[in-house]
């Protein structure tokens, strides 16, 4: 078996430069050149995973097939590469320490003093190499979260230094993503912050092999030469990353800058002339040249922060391109949606999506939005909590069970149409204990979902503690809330649809986690199509 190559991506000067997008774009180029690539994210915070983080803190929590609650960058990796990620693709400082401390408790360190170096750094090195050693990948890209110089990232940087030494220059390299700020008063791009961040990296014993420079303006040759000279990299290893209209332009921009070639040259791997990005470019073309536009309301309680619903927004981009439609997503705060204002706030929408979520805040607004969509025959998609709200709304307003609610919002509820799952009843820890990851679901043939998926058995990812209460199933079905998807093993209701409605679907799972550029999610494609049909009425 050939040696796996490792690429480490560090960040300098500022956070939010888009390391994840650069890593994903490079991976895409290497993938279309025939290499098997995966991307890993190392997060320097103490939470064991982001599952316990409020979306305001860190954006959406992404979920993999194997049930890992992960950083949202893994969503970008999957959307770009169309290859599933797993628990091994996201590691946090919390997880590293947890594992080292558990080993210490088991006596595995044989009486030694347990220290950051070597025990924590060894654990990091092991976690980095798990993906490489699986034999599934030729190239592993590891993105180090945070900014070089942060106290938290030091053990990661040291682990990278050691691995580079062990693996050698032909098998490992460091790409440093940095910012070249533009001072408008001086009319100049400035290289000094980059010089300093490269120097900081150097103080930890790491020489950057490639600089990827985020910039608002083009870098001229003089500036490229200056950056190369003072940052100690080859001239062709200074890569411009200019602000793009969409993240989906970045692979092409990196191709023009030949980032992939610099990497392959470093690894002494063959470089074919042709790169086939046609499927990707076909998507970009459709995305950029829509024939129609629809406006879809996203009803949620974290709408102030775009990253909270990242995968949903990206799924709309994929599904929009598939339909040659621009999907304008209008975020509407569910806390500010009183009954008397619903028609005014939602009346102009072509379709309504009620978002996933937790807790009590903003619930009433979500129920009102469901009601409006149902009564006015507006295409509706409810995801997870959104589906649960659809069941509650139907129970209250059609079945006339006025106090229908979920046990999540009222643990003493008399009519819990949404129940706590049996296996959740004795769970006390919050982290990693929900019903997580991929589960099978069997679809009813005569349904919108079957029409969308075109197959009877599907697999979708979950993240919830509460479930449809089967005690109300007969009543709800007879009243017109159909069960069109169930877990084949447990009978758990996964999908509901309103009878005699143009398109009203609630799903207990999260379709947004599985939508990719090359495989837009069928449910989002069908939902956007329903919005388009509605807009033409
Ligand atoms: N809070 C609900 C539950 O735990 C829904 C979760 C979600 O929307 N992801 O069941």
XYZ file of C-alpha atoms in Angstrom, residues 23-520:
498
model
C -9.571 22.633 2.294
C -12.745 21.393 0.588
C -11.857 23.103 -2.706
C -8.348 21.659 -2.751
C -9.784 18.247 -1.893
C -12.242 18.567 -4.774
C -9.440 19.288 -7.247
C -7.348 16.388 -5.972
C -10.431 14.169 -6.126
C -11.209 14.979 -9.755
C -7.551 14.252 -10.478
C -8.215 10.706 -9.305
C -7.043 10.722 -5.690
C -9.075 9.437 -2.767
C -9.205 12.378 -0.397
C -10.760 13.095 2.970
C -10.705 16.123 5.233
C -10.487 16.237 8.992
C -11.171 19.101 11.377
C -9.342 19.509 14.676
C -11.160 21.887 17.021
C -9.229 23.351 19.932
C -12.127 23.727 22.364
C -12.831 21.677 25.493
C -16.338 20.501 24.562
C -16.102 16.827 23.637
C -18.169 17.636 20.557
C -20.252 20.622 19.424
C -23.496 18.796 20.234
C -23.872 20.680 23.509
C -23.094 24.077 21.963
C -25.794 26.645 21.355
C -25.956 27.440 17.599
C -25.218 31.097 18.442
C -21.800 29.939 19.680
C -20.640 27.832 16.827
C -23.301 27.632 14.151
C -25.050 24.451 13.158
C -24.160 21.082 14.623
C -23.637 18.723 11.700
C -24.416 15.007 12.007
C -22.690 12.147 10.178
C -24.049 8.718 9.193
C -22.299 7.098 12.152
C -24.020 9.516 14.517
C -21.188 11.915 15.331
C -22.235 15.468 16.262
C -19.637 17.558 14.495
C -18.408 20.938 13.319
C -20.307 22.434 10.394
C -17.185 22.331 8.220
C -17.793 18.596 7.803
C -20.946 19.589 5.967
C -18.837 21.540 3.470
C -16.515 18.568 3.059
C -19.434 16.276 2.238
C -21.170 18.795 -0.011
C -17.986 19.336 -2.033
C -16.665 15.772 -2.136
C -19.852 13.719 -2.083
C -18.108 11.267 0.246
C -19.510 10.669 3.754
C -17.458 11.705 6.769
C -17.476 10.020 10.178
C -16.567 10.504 13.831
C -12.877 10.265 12.888
C -13.180 13.419 10.758
C -13.743 15.735 13.726
C -11.660 15.778 16.885
C -11.794 18.300 19.704
C -9.432 19.034 22.566
C -12.157 17.755 24.892
C -12.205 14.398 23.140
C -8.405 14.163 23.160
C -8.216 14.857 26.889
C -11.154 12.573 27.649
C -9.436 9.714 25.898
C -6.032 10.359 27.538
C -7.615 10.650 30.978
C -9.569 7.418 30.463
C -6.308 5.672 29.511
C -4.657 7.089 32.627
C -7.504 5.740 34.781
C -7.071 2.315 33.213
C -3.405 2.449 34.147
C -2.238 2.336 30.532
C 0.621 4.781 31.105
C 2.312 2.380 33.546
C 2.995 4.835 36.324
C 4.359 7.628 34.125
C 3.523 11.293 34.676
C 0.914 12.144 32.025
C 1.773 15.379 30.178
C 0.762 17.532 27.231
C 3.973 16.439 25.530
C 4.094 13.531 24.763
C 0.722 12.123 25.836
C -1.681 14.716 24.450
C 0.407 15.270 21.330
C 0.657 11.484 20.762
C -3.110 11.183 21.024
C -3.485 13.990 18.461
C -0.994 12.313 16.125
C -2.873 9.027 16.406
C -6.195 10.693 15.633
C -4.712 12.427 12.593
C -3.401 9.137 11.230
C -6.543 7.035 11.831
C -8.032 8.084 8.489
C -4.746 7.534 6.629
C -4.266 4.103 8.157
C -7.791 2.999 7.190
C -6.459 2.448 3.676
C -9.459 4.294 2.264
C -7.618 7.509 1.399
C -4.507 8.545 -0.534
C -4.522 12.058 0.864
C -5.752 13.310 4.235
C -6.238 17.042 4.703
C -6.275 18.085 8.344
C -7.626 21.516 9.163
C -6.416 22.937 12.463
C -9.129 25.144 13.946
C -8.316 28.537 15.432
C -5.505 30.920 14.568
C -1.756 30.310 14.863
C -0.518 31.828 18.109
C -3.636 30.912 20.103
C -2.815 29.200 23.390
C -5.371 26.482 22.632
C -3.802 25.378 19.348
C -0.266 24.848 20.684
C -0.520 21.066 21.242
C -1.926 20.660 17.721
C 0.863 22.705 16.196
C 3.451 20.641 18.086
C 1.786 17.417 16.905
C 1.967 18.687 13.318
C 5.639 19.590 13.762
C 6.438 16.077 14.969
C 4.389 14.400 12.247
C 6.077 16.474 9.548
C 9.426 15.373 10.887
C 8.361 11.726 11.016
C 6.616 11.620 7.643
C 9.107 13.703 5.695
C 8.686 16.450 3.109
C 7.394 14.168 0.355
C 4.537 12.897 2.478
C 3.449 15.926 4.438
C 3.047 19.628 3.947
C 1.609 22.717 5.606
C -0.712 25.164 3.898
C -1.060 28.415 5.799
C -4.201 30.412 5.120
C -3.702 34.084 5.825
C -5.226 37.498 5.270
C -3.706 40.278 3.168
C -5.597 43.337 4.385
C -6.216 46.306 2.096
C -5.713 49.754 3.602
C -7.933 52.015 1.577
C -6.328 55.218 2.923
C -2.956 54.037 1.628
C -4.478 52.234 -1.374
C -2.287 49.264 -0.554
C -2.376 45.574 0.283
C -0.327 44.839 3.390
C 1.866 41.764 3.870
C 3.196 42.438 7.371
C 0.495 40.561 9.351
C 1.185 37.522 7.180
C 4.925 37.798 7.732
C 4.278 37.824 11.458
C 1.945 34.869 11.459
C 4.386 32.827 9.365
C 7.073 33.791 11.875
C 4.860 32.672 14.768
C 4.455 29.329 13.035
C 8.215 29.176 12.568
C 8.778 29.752 16.297
C 6.897 26.491 16.824
C 9.239 24.786 14.403
C 6.935 24.694 11.397
C 7.732 26.141 8.012
C 4.698 26.827 5.848
C 5.045 25.239 2.404
C 2.195 27.138 0.774
C 0.523 30.464 1.543
C -3.092 30.875 0.590
C -3.796 34.590 0.788
C -7.341 35.815 1.376
C -7.684 39.207 -0.246
C -10.227 41.662 -1.573
C -7.893 42.750 -4.388
C -5.652 40.916 -6.833
C -2.062 40.261 -5.758
C 0.449 41.591 -8.295
C 3.758 39.897 -9.097
C 5.814 42.202 -6.867
C 3.640 41.443 -3.903
C 3.753 37.705 -4.596
C 7.565 37.857 -4.781
C 7.746 39.849 -1.577
C 5.490 37.367 0.248
C 7.560 34.441 -1.065
C 10.866 36.015 -0.027
C 9.850 37.124 3.446
C 7.737 34.086 4.259
C 10.230 31.593 2.950
C 8.060 29.840 0.374
C 8.511 29.189 -3.363
C 6.992 31.835 -5.625
C 4.472 29.454 -7.159
C 3.404 28.554 -3.616
C 1.881 31.994 -3.037
C -1.771 31.414 -3.851
C -4.284 34.205 -4.178
C -7.723 33.550 -2.732
C -9.800 36.503 -3.787
C -13.319 37.056 -2.409
C -15.758 35.049 -4.500
C -19.459 35.486 -5.309
C -20.156 32.017 -3.985
C -18.151 29.367 -2.146
C -18.841 27.116 -5.130
C -16.498 29.289 -7.241
C -13.527 28.543 -5.014
C -12.461 25.202 -6.586
C -12.162 26.955 -9.969
C -10.262 29.859 -8.425
C -7.839 27.424 -6.786
C -7.490 25.591 -10.093
C -6.511 28.847 -11.821
C -3.994 29.528 -9.071
C -2.723 25.937 -9.445
C -2.943 25.100 -5.761
C -3.516 21.447 -6.657
C -0.388 21.395 -8.831
C 1.785 22.853 -6.067
C 0.538 20.114 -3.741
C 1.087 17.302 -6.228
C 4.559 18.633 -7.055
C 5.489 18.668 -3.367
C 4.310 15.087 -3.014
C 6.078 14.103 -6.257
C 2.812 12.745 -7.623
C 2.067 12.732 -11.369
C 0.212 15.786 -12.705
C -2.093 15.144 -15.650
C -2.915 18.137 -17.875
C -6.660 17.697 -17.830
C -8.896 18.270 -14.855
C -12.499 17.253 -15.319
C -14.679 19.577 -13.289
C -17.588 19.392 -15.736
C -20.213 17.995 -13.340
C -19.251 20.653 -10.811
C -19.290 23.422 -13.393
C -22.624 22.283 -14.705
C -24.002 22.883 -11.200
C -22.298 26.299 -10.920
C -23.741 27.314 -14.291
C -27.259 26.405 -13.249
C -26.820 28.057 -9.883
C -25.707 31.302 -11.506
C -28.275 31.390 -14.302
C -31.679 30.754 -12.756
C -34.766 31.054 -14.941
C -37.154 31.800 -12.083
C -37.147 32.895 -8.481
C -39.062 31.679 -5.446
C -39.199 33.061 -1.922
C -39.188 30.511 0.860
C -39.681 31.433 4.519
C -37.324 29.815 7.004
C -39.072 29.927 10.365
C -36.593 29.415 13.195
C -35.323 30.896 16.386
C -31.627 31.193 15.535
C -32.193 33.197 12.359
C -29.888 36.072 13.415
C -26.909 33.824 12.705
C -26.752 32.450 9.149
C -24.470 29.596 10.201
C -27.184 28.145 12.465
C -29.015 26.731 9.458
C -25.997 26.254 7.176
C -26.942 22.877 5.712
C -30.532 23.981 5.041
C -29.341 27.079 3.178
C -26.866 25.041 1.121
C -29.533 22.419 0.360
C -31.676 25.204 -1.104
C -28.769 26.228 -3.334
C -28.386 22.653 -4.614
C -32.139 22.184 -5.074
C -32.450 25.627 -6.664
C -29.805 24.753 -9.248
C -31.551 21.445 -9.957
C -34.779 23.376 -10.678
C -32.978 26.315 -12.356
C -34.553 28.540 -9.739
C -33.068 31.135 -7.455
C -34.285 30.344 -3.965
C -34.530 33.508 -1.936
C -34.613 32.403 1.673
C -36.368 34.811 3.982
C -35.468 34.187 7.608
C -38.370 34.790 9.962
C -37.965 34.728 13.714
C -40.498 32.356 15.256
C -40.536 34.367 18.468
C -41.896 37.370 16.621
C -44.802 35.744 14.847
C -48.013 36.454 16.727
C -51.212 35.005 15.296
C -52.602 38.365 14.173
C -49.453 39.105 12.107
C -49.006 35.706 10.467
C -50.864 36.496 7.240
C -49.011 39.772 6.839
C -45.597 38.212 7.502
C -46.071 34.977 5.540
C -48.612 35.961 2.893
C -46.066 36.651 0.139
C -44.103 33.401 0.551
C -44.093 30.679 -2.089
C -43.298 28.007 0.503
C -42.624 27.652 4.221
C -39.978 25.649 6.059
C -40.183 25.228 9.828
C -36.702 24.596 11.161
C -35.279 22.098 13.659
C -34.719 23.257 17.220
C -34.895 22.596 20.918
C -36.759 23.848 23.942
C -39.742 26.081 24.345
C -38.717 29.447 22.991
C -40.451 30.393 19.731
C -42.738 27.355 19.670
C -46.021 29.227 19.270
C -44.777 31.079 16.205
C -43.781 27.799 14.594
C -47.239 26.348 15.226
C -48.847 29.449 13.688
C -46.616 29.125 10.623
C -47.629 25.476 10.209
C -51.290 26.413 10.457
C -50.937 29.143 7.895
C -49.189 26.813 5.431
C -51.743 24.051 5.961
C -54.866 26.200 5.709
C -53.665 28.267 2.773
C -52.257 25.296 0.867
C -48.741 26.675 0.793
C -45.998 24.078 0.231
C -44.575 23.155 3.627
C -41.528 21.295 4.872
C -41.096 20.673 8.597
C -37.761 19.330 9.739
C -37.413 17.504 13.066
C -38.902 19.999 15.547
C -40.731 21.423 12.514
C -42.374 18.041 11.914
C -43.266 17.745 15.596
C -44.912 21.182 15.426
C -46.937 20.005 12.427
C -48.263 17.083 14.467
C -49.125 19.401 17.361
C -50.832 21.904 15.071
C -52.934 19.203 13.424
C -53.921 17.723 16.793
C -54.952 21.115 18.135
C -56.706 22.638 15.178
C -58.075 19.658 13.273
C -58.583 17.025 15.986
C -59.493 19.721 18.462
C -57.148 18.408 21.167
C -56.598 21.914 22.464
C -53.797 21.129 24.905
C -51.810 18.912 22.483
C -48.097 19.488 22.991
C -44.714 17.736 23.148
C -43.320 16.445 26.420
C -40.270 18.549 25.610
C -42.255 21.750 26.095
C -44.481 20.404 28.872
C -43.160 17.379 30.792
C -46.531 17.109 32.576
C -48.589 17.245 29.361
C -52.022 15.567 29.396
C -52.039 15.144 25.607
C -48.429 14.477 24.618
C -48.829 13.938 20.887
C -45.041 14.102 20.826
C -43.521 11.751 23.378
C -40.106 11.235 24.912
C -38.572 8.177 23.229
C -38.532 5.091 25.452
C -34.725 4.706 25.350
C -34.339 8.369 26.363
C -36.270 8.069 29.606
C -33.298 7.251 31.821
C -30.777 9.418 29.981
C -29.248 12.114 32.178
C -26.145 13.204 30.214
C -26.896 15.726 27.477
C -23.837 15.107 25.272
C -23.985 12.489 22.510
C -27.099 10.789 23.904
C -29.821 11.693 21.408
C -31.068 9.333 18.703
C -28.247 10.080 16.297
C -27.077 9.131 12.837
C -28.502 7.160 9.944
C -31.651 5.058 10.272
C -33.722 3.296 7.663
C -37.204 4.478 6.790
C -39.875 2.733 4.710
C -42.045 4.935 2.519
C -45.700 4.546 1.545
C -45.972 4.268 -2.203
C -48.789 6.732 -2.603
C -47.049 9.779 -1.174
C -45.146 12.948 -2.014
C -42.033 11.514 -0.416
C -42.095 8.317 -2.471
C -42.520 10.424 -5.575
C -39.507 12.513 -4.548
C -37.151 9.691 -3.557
C -38.291 7.146 -6.129
C -37.524 4.270 -3.779
C -39.234 2.518 -0.924
C -36.396 2.243 1.587
C -34.350 5.332 2.371
C -31.679 6.143 4.949
C -31.566 9.527 6.656
C -29.744 11.121 9.578
C -31.361 11.946 12.897
C -30.773 14.068 15.978
C -33.659 14.066 18.443
C -34.993 12.787 21.775
C -38.726 13.119 21.194
C -40.967 11.242 18.773
C -44.427 10.999 17.256
C -46.734 9.358 19.821
C -48.227 6.293 18.142
C -51.207 6.372 20.501
C -52.603 9.231 18.435
C -51.782 7.673 15.075
C -55.199 6.243 14.158
C -56.957 9.443 15.132
C -54.509 11.636 13.224
C -54.579 9.452 10.123
C -58.359 9.332 10.038
C -58.408 13.100 10.270
C -56.017 13.397 7.302
C -52.490 13.603 8.722
C -51.021 10.620 6.915
C -48.047 8.594 8.026
C -45.975 8.140 4.886
C -42.677 6.951 6.337
C -41.884 4.701 9.302
C -38.858 3.005 10.745
C -39.221 -0.603 9.479
C -37.896 -2.096 12.725
C -39.540 -0.017 15.429
C -42.632 1.439 13.794
C -41.522 4.936 14.738
C -43.260 7.509 12.546
C -40.631 9.415 10.557
C -42.780 11.250 8.001
C -46.224 12.835 8.012
C -48.112 14.396 5.110
C -51.358 16.329 5.016
C -53.919 14.727 2.712
C -55.425 16.963 0.027
C -52.688 19.537 0.265
C -50.429 20.391 -2.706
C -47.227 19.567 -0.771
C -47.114 19.318 3.008
C -44.346 17.102 4.411
C -42.920 16.828 7.930
C -39.838 14.686 8.517
C -38.389 13.609 11.846
C -34.931 13.345 10.267
C -32.600 15.959 8.764
C -32.525 15.734 4.958
C -30.269 18.817 4.830
C -27.241 16.852 6.066
C -27.205 14.696 2.957
C -27.608 17.233 0.164
C -24.489 17.650 -1.973
C -23.528 19.522 -5.127
C -23.580 16.372 -7.203
C -26.593 14.864 -5.429
C -29.068 17.580 -4.429
